mmCIF file of C-alpha atoms in Angstrom:
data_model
loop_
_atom_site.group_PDB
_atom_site.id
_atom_site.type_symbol
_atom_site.label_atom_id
_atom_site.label_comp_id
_atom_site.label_asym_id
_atom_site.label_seq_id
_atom_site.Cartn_x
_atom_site.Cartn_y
_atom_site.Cartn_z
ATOM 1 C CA UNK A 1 110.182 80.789 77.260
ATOM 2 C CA UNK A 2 112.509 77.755 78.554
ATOM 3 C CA UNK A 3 114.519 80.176 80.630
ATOM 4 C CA UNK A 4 111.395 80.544 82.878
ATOM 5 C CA UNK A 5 112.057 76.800 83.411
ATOM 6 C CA UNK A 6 115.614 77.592 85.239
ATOM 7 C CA UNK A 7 114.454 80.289 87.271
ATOM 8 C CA UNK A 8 113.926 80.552 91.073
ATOM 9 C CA UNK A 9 110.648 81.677 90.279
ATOM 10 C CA UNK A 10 110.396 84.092 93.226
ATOM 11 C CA UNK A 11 111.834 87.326 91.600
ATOM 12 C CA UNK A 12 111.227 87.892 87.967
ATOM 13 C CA UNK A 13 113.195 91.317 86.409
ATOM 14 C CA UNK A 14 112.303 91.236 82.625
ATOM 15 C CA UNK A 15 113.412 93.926 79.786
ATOM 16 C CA UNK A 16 112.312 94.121 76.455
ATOM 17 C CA UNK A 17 113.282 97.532 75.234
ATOM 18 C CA UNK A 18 113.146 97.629 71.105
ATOM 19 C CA UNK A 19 111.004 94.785 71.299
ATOM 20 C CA UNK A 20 107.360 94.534 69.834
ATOM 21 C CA UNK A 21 104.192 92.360 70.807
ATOM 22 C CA UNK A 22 105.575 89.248 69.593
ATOM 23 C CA UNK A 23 108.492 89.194 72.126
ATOM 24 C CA UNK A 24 105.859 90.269 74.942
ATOM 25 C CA UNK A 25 103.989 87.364 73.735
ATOM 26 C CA UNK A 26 106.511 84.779 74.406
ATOM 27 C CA UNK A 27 107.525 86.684 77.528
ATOM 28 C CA UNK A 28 103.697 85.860 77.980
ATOM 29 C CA UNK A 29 103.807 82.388 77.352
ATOM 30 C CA UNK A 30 106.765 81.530 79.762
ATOM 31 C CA UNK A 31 105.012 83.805 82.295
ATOM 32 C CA UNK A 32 102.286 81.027 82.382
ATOM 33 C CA UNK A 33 105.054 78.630 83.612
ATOM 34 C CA UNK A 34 105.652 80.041 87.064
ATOM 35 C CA UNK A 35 103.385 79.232 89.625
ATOM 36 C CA UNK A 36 104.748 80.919 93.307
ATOM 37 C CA UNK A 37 106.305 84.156 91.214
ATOM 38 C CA UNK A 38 106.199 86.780 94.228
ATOM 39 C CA UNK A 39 107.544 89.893 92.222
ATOM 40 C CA UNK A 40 107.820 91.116 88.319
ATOM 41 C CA UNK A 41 109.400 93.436 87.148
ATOM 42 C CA UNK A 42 108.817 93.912 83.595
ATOM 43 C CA UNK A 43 110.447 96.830 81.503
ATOM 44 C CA UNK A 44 108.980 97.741 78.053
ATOM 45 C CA UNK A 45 109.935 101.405 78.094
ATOM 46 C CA UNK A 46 110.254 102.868 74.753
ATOM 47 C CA UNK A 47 109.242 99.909 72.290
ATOM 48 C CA UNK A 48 106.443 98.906 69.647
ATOM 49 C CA UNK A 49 104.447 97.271 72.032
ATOM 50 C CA UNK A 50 100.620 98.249 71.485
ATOM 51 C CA UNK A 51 97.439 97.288 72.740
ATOM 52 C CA UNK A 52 97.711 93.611 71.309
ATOM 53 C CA UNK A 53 101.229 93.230 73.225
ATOM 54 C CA UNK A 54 99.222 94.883 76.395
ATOM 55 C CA UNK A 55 96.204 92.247 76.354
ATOM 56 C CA UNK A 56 98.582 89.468 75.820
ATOM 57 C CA UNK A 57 100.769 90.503 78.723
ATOM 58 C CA UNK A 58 97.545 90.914 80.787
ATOM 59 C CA UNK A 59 96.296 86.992 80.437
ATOM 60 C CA UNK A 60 99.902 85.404 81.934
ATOM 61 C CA UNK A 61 99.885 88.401 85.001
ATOM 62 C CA UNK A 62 96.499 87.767 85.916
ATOM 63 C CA UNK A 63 98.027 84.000 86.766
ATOM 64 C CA UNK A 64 100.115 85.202 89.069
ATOM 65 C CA UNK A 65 97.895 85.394 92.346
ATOM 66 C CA UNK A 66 101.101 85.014 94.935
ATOM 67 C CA UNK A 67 102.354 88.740 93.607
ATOM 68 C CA UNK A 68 103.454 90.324 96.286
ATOM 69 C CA UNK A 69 105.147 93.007 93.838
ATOM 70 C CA UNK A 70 105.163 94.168 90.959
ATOM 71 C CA UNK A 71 107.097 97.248 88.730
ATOM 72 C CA UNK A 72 105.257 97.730 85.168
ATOM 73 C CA UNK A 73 106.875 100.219 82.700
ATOM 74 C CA UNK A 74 104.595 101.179 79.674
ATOM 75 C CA UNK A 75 106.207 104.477 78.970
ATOM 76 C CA UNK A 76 106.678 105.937 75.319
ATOM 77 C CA UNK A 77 105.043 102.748 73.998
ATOM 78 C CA UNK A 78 102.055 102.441 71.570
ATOM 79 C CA UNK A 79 99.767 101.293 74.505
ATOM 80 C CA UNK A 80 96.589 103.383 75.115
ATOM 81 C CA UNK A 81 93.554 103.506 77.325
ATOM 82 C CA UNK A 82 92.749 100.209 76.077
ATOM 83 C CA UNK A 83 95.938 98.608 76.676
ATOM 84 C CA UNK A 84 96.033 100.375 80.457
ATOM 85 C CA UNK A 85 92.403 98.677 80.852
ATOM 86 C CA UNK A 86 93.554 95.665 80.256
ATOM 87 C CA UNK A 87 95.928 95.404 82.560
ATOM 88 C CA UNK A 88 94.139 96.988 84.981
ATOM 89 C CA UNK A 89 91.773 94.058 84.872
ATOM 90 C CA UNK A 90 94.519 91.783 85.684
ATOM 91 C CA UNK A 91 95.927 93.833 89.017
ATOM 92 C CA UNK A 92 93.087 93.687 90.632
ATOM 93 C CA UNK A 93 92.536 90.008 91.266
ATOM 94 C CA UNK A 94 96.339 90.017 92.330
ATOM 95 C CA UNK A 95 94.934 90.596 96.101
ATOM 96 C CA UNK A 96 98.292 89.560 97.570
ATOM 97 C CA UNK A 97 100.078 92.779 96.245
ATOM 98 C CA UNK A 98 102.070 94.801 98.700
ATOM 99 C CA UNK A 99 103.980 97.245 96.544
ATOM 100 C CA UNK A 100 103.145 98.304 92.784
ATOM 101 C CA UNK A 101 104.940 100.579 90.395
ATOM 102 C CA UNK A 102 102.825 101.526 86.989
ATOM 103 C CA UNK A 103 104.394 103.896 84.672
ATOM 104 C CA UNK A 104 102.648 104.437 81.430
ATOM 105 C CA UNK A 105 103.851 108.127 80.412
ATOM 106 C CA UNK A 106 104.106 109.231 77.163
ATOM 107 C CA UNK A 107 106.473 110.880 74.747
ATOM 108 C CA UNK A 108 105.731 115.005 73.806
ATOM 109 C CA UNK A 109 105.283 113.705 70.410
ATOM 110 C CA UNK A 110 102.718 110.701 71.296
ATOM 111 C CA UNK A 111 100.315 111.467 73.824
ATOM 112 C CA UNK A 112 98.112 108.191 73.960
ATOM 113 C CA UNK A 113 96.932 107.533 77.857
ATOM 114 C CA UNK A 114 94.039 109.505 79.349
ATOM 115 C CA UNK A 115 91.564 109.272 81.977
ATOM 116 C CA UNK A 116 90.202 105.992 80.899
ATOM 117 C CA UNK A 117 93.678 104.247 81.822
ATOM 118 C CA UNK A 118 93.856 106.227 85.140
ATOM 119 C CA UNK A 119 90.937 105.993 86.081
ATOM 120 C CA UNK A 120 90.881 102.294 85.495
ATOM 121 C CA UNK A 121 94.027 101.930 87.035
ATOM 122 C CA UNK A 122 93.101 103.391 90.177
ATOM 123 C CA UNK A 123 89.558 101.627 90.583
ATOM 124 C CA UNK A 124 91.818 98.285 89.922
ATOM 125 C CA UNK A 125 94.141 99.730 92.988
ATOM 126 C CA UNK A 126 91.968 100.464 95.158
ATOM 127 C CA UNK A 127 90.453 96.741 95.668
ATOM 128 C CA UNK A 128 93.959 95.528 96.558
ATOM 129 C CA UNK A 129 93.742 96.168 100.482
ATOM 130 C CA UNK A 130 97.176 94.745 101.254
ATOM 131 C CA UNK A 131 98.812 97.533 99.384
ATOM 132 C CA UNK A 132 101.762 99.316 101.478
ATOM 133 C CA UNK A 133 103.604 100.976 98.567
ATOM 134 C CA UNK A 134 101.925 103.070 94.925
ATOM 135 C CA UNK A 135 103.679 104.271 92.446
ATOM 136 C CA UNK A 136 101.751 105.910 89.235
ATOM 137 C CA UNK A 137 103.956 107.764 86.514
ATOM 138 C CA UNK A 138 101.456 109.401 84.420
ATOM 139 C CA UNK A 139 103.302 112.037 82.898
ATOM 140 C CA UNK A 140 102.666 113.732 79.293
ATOM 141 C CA UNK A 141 99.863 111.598 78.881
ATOM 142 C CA UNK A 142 96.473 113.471 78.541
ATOM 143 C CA UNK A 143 95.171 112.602 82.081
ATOM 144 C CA UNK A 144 92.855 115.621 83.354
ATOM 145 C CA UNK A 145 91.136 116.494 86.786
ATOM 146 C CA UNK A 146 88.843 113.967 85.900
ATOM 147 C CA UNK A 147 91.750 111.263 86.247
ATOM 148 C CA UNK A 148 92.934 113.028 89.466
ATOM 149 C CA UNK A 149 90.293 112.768 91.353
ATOM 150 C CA UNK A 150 89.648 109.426 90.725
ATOM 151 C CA UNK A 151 93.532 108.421 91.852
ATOM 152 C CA UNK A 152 92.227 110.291 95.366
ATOM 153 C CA UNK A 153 89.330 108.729 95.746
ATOM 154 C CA UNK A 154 90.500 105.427 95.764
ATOM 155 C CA UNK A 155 94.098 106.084 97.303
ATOM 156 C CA UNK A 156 91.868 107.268 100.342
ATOM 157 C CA UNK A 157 90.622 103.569 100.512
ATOM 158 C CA UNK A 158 94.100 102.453 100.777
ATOM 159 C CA UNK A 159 94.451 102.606 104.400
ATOM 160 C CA UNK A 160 98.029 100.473 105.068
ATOM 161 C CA UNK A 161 99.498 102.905 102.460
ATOM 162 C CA UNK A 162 103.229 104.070 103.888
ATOM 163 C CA UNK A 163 104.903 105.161 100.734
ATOM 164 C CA UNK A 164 103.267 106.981 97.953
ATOM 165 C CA UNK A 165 104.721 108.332 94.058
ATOM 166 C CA UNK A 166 102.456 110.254 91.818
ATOM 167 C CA UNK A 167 103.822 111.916 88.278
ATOM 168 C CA UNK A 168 101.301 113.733 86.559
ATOM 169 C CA UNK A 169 104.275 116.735 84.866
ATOM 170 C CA UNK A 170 103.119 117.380 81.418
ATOM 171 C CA UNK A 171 99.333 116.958 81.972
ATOM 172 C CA UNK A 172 96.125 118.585 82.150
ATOM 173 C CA UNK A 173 95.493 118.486 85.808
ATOM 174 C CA UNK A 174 94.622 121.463 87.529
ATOM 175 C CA UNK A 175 94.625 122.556 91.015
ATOM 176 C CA UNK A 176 91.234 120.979 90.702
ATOM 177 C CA UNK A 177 93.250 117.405 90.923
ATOM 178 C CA UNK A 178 95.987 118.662 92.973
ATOM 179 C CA UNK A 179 93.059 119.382 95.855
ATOM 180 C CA UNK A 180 91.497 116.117 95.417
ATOM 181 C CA UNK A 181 94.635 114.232 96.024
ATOM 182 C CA UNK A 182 95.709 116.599 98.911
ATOM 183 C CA UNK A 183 92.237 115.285 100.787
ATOM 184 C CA UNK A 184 92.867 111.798 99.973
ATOM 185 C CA UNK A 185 96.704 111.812 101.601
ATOM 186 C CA UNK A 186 95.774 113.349 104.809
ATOM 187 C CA UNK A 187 93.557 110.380 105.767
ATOM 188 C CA UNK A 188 96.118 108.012 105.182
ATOM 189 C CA UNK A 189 97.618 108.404 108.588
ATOM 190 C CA UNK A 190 100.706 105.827 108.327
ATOM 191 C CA UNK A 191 102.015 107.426 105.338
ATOM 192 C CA UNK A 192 105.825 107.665 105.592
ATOM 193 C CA UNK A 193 107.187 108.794 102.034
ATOM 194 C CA UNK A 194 105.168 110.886 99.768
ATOM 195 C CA UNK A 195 106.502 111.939 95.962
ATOM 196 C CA UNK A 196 104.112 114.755 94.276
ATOM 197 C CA UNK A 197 105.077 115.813 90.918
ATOM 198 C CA UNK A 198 102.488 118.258 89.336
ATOM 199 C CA UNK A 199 102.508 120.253 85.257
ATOM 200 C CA UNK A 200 102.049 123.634 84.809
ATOM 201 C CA UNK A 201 98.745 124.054 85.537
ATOM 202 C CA UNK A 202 98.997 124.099 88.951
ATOM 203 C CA UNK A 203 99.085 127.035 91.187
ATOM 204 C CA UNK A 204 99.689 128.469 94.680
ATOM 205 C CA UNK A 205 96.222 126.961 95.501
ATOM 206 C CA UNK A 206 97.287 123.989 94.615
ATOM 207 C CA UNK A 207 100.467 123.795 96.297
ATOM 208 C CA UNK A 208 98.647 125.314 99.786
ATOM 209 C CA UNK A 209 96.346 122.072 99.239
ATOM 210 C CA UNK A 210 99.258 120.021 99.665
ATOM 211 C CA UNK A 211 100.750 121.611 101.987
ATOM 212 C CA UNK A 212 97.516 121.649 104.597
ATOM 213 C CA UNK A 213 97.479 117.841 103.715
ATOM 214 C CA UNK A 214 101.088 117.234 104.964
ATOM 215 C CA UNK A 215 101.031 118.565 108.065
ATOM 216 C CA UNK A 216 98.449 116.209 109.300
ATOM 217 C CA UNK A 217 100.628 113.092 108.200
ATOM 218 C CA UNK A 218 103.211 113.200 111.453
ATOM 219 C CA UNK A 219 104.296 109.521 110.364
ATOM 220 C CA UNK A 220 105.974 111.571 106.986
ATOM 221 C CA UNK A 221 109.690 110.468 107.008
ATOM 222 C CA UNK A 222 110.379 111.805 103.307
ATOM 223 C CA UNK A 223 108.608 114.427 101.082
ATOM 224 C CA UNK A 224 109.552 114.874 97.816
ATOM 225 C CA UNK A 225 107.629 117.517 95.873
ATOM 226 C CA UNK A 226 108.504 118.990 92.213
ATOM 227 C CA UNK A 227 106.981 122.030 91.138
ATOM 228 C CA UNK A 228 109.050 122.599 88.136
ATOM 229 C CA UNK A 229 107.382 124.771 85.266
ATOM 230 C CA UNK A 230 104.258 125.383 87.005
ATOM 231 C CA UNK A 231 102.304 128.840 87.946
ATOM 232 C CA UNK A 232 103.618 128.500 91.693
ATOM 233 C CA UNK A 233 104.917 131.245 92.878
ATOM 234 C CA UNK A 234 106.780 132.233 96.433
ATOM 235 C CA UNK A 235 103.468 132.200 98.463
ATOM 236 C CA UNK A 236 102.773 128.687 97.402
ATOM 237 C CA UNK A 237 106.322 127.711 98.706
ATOM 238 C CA UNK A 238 106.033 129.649 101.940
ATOM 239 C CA UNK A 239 102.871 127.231 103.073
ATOM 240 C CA UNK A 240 105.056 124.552 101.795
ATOM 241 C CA UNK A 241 107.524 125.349 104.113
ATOM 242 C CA UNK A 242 105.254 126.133 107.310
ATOM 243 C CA UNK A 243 103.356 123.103 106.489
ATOM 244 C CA UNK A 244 106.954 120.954 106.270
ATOM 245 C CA UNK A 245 108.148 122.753 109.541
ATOM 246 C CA UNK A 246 105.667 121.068 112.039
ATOM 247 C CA UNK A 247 106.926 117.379 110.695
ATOM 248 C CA UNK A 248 108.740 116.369 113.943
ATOM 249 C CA UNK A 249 109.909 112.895 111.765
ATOM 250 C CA UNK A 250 110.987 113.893 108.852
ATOM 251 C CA UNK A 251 114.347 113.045 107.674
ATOM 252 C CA UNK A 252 114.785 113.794 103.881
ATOM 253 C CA UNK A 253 112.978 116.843 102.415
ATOM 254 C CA UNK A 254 113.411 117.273 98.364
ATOM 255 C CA UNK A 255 111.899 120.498 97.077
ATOM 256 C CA UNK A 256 112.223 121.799 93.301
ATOM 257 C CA UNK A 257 110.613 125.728 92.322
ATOM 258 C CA UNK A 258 112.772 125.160 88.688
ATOM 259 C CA UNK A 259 111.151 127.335 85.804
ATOM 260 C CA UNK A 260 108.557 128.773 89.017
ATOM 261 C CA UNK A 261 107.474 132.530 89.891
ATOM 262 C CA UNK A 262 109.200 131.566 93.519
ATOM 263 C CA UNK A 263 111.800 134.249 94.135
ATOM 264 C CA UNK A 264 114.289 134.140 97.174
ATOM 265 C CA UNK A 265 111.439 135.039 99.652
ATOM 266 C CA UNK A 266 109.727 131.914 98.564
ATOM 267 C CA UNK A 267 112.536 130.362 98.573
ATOM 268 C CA UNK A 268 113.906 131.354 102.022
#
């Protein structure tokens, strides 16, 4: 913890990989030690870390009330709903944030995040009204429609949103969730990058959703939407396409059918 002495205590990047809770605690314990931190980003991807490491890690961020960013990355840990809870309950009395980044995917062999971690997650989120930027990588964890719908209901609160990520490949969401998220991002009228990435549950009915929602954001400047090994097919990328069409602003448009039903007419 005495490097977090010598820092300029503005920007904190932070790595841990093949670490375990006792190096998050004294990454913990020197996180108490900065008072005016304004971003953190703190990688834990693919290590021991658990719950334990999760709670710990919660009681230092939860200091840190002049966050104006911050990049969390949980994925292919040990960390489940209870761990995503707890730091959930730390985010949201970080009012000051501007741009957040949460990634808490699994691996294919250790599903351990559901509902309970989105949903917290999002309820946390949506309490932050200074928030201009969201990313949430949820993929192959066991988050449903149930977890979908709550990430639209409270991204729809989120009015200063401009830039928005969502991974849910490798999950149980449905065109069910797809929907609900569709009707949250057309009210968010200064939205200028959007990032949809959907499993293979999802269907032309879902993609049309998304499409319908799209062409009421004119502000969009980049869309970036992955349908990879879903049930889409080429009707689902032709309203895709005459949704993307009436865009005037767009600048960068990022489009993947891989492992689809789209054909060349779709893809024309």
């Amino acid at each position: 913890s005495d490097i977090f002495e010598r820092v300029g205590h503005r920007l904190v990047k932070l790595s841990v990989h093949g670490s375990d809770n006792m190096d998050v605690g004294f990454v913990s314990i020197g996180l108490f030690k900065l008072k005016i931190l304004q971003a953190l980003e703190f990688d834990a991807e693919n290590t021991r870390v658990t719950d334990f490491g999760a709670n710990a890690f919660r009681n230092s961020l939860q200091c840190q009330r002049q966050l104006q960013e911050v990049s969390l990355d949980f994925s292919d840990t040990r960390v489940t709903d209870d761990g995503v809870v707890a730091i959930s309950r730390a985010l949201q009395n970080l009012e000051q944030l501007q741009k957040v980044a949460l990634a808490f995917g699994g691996h294919p062999m250790r599903i351990l995040v559901g509902d309970d971690g989105a949903v917290a997650i999002v309820n946390a989120l949506q309490k932050l009204k200074q928030l201009q930027e969201v990313s949430l990588h949820f993929s192959h964890t066991r988050v449903t429609d149930q977890g979908a719908v709550a990430v639209g209901d409270a991204l729809q609160n989120l009015k200063r949103l401009q830039n928005i990520k969502l991974w849910f490949t490798s999950t149980n969401v449905t065109d069910e969730g797809a929907a609900a998220i569709s009707a949250a991002l057309q009210n968010l009228k200064q939205l200028q990058k959007v990032a949809l990435n959907y499993g293979f549950s999802v269907t032309d009915a879902g993609a049309v959703a998304i499409g319908n929602s799209l062409q009421a954001l004119t502000q969009l400047q980049e869309v970036d939407l992955d349908f990879s090994n879903t049930e889409v097919t080429g009707g689902g990328a032709v309203a895709i396409g005459d949704a993307l069409q009436n865009l005037k602003q767009l600048q960068d448009i990022r489009l993947f059918f891989t492992n689809t039903k789209v054909t060349d007419d779709g893809a024309v």
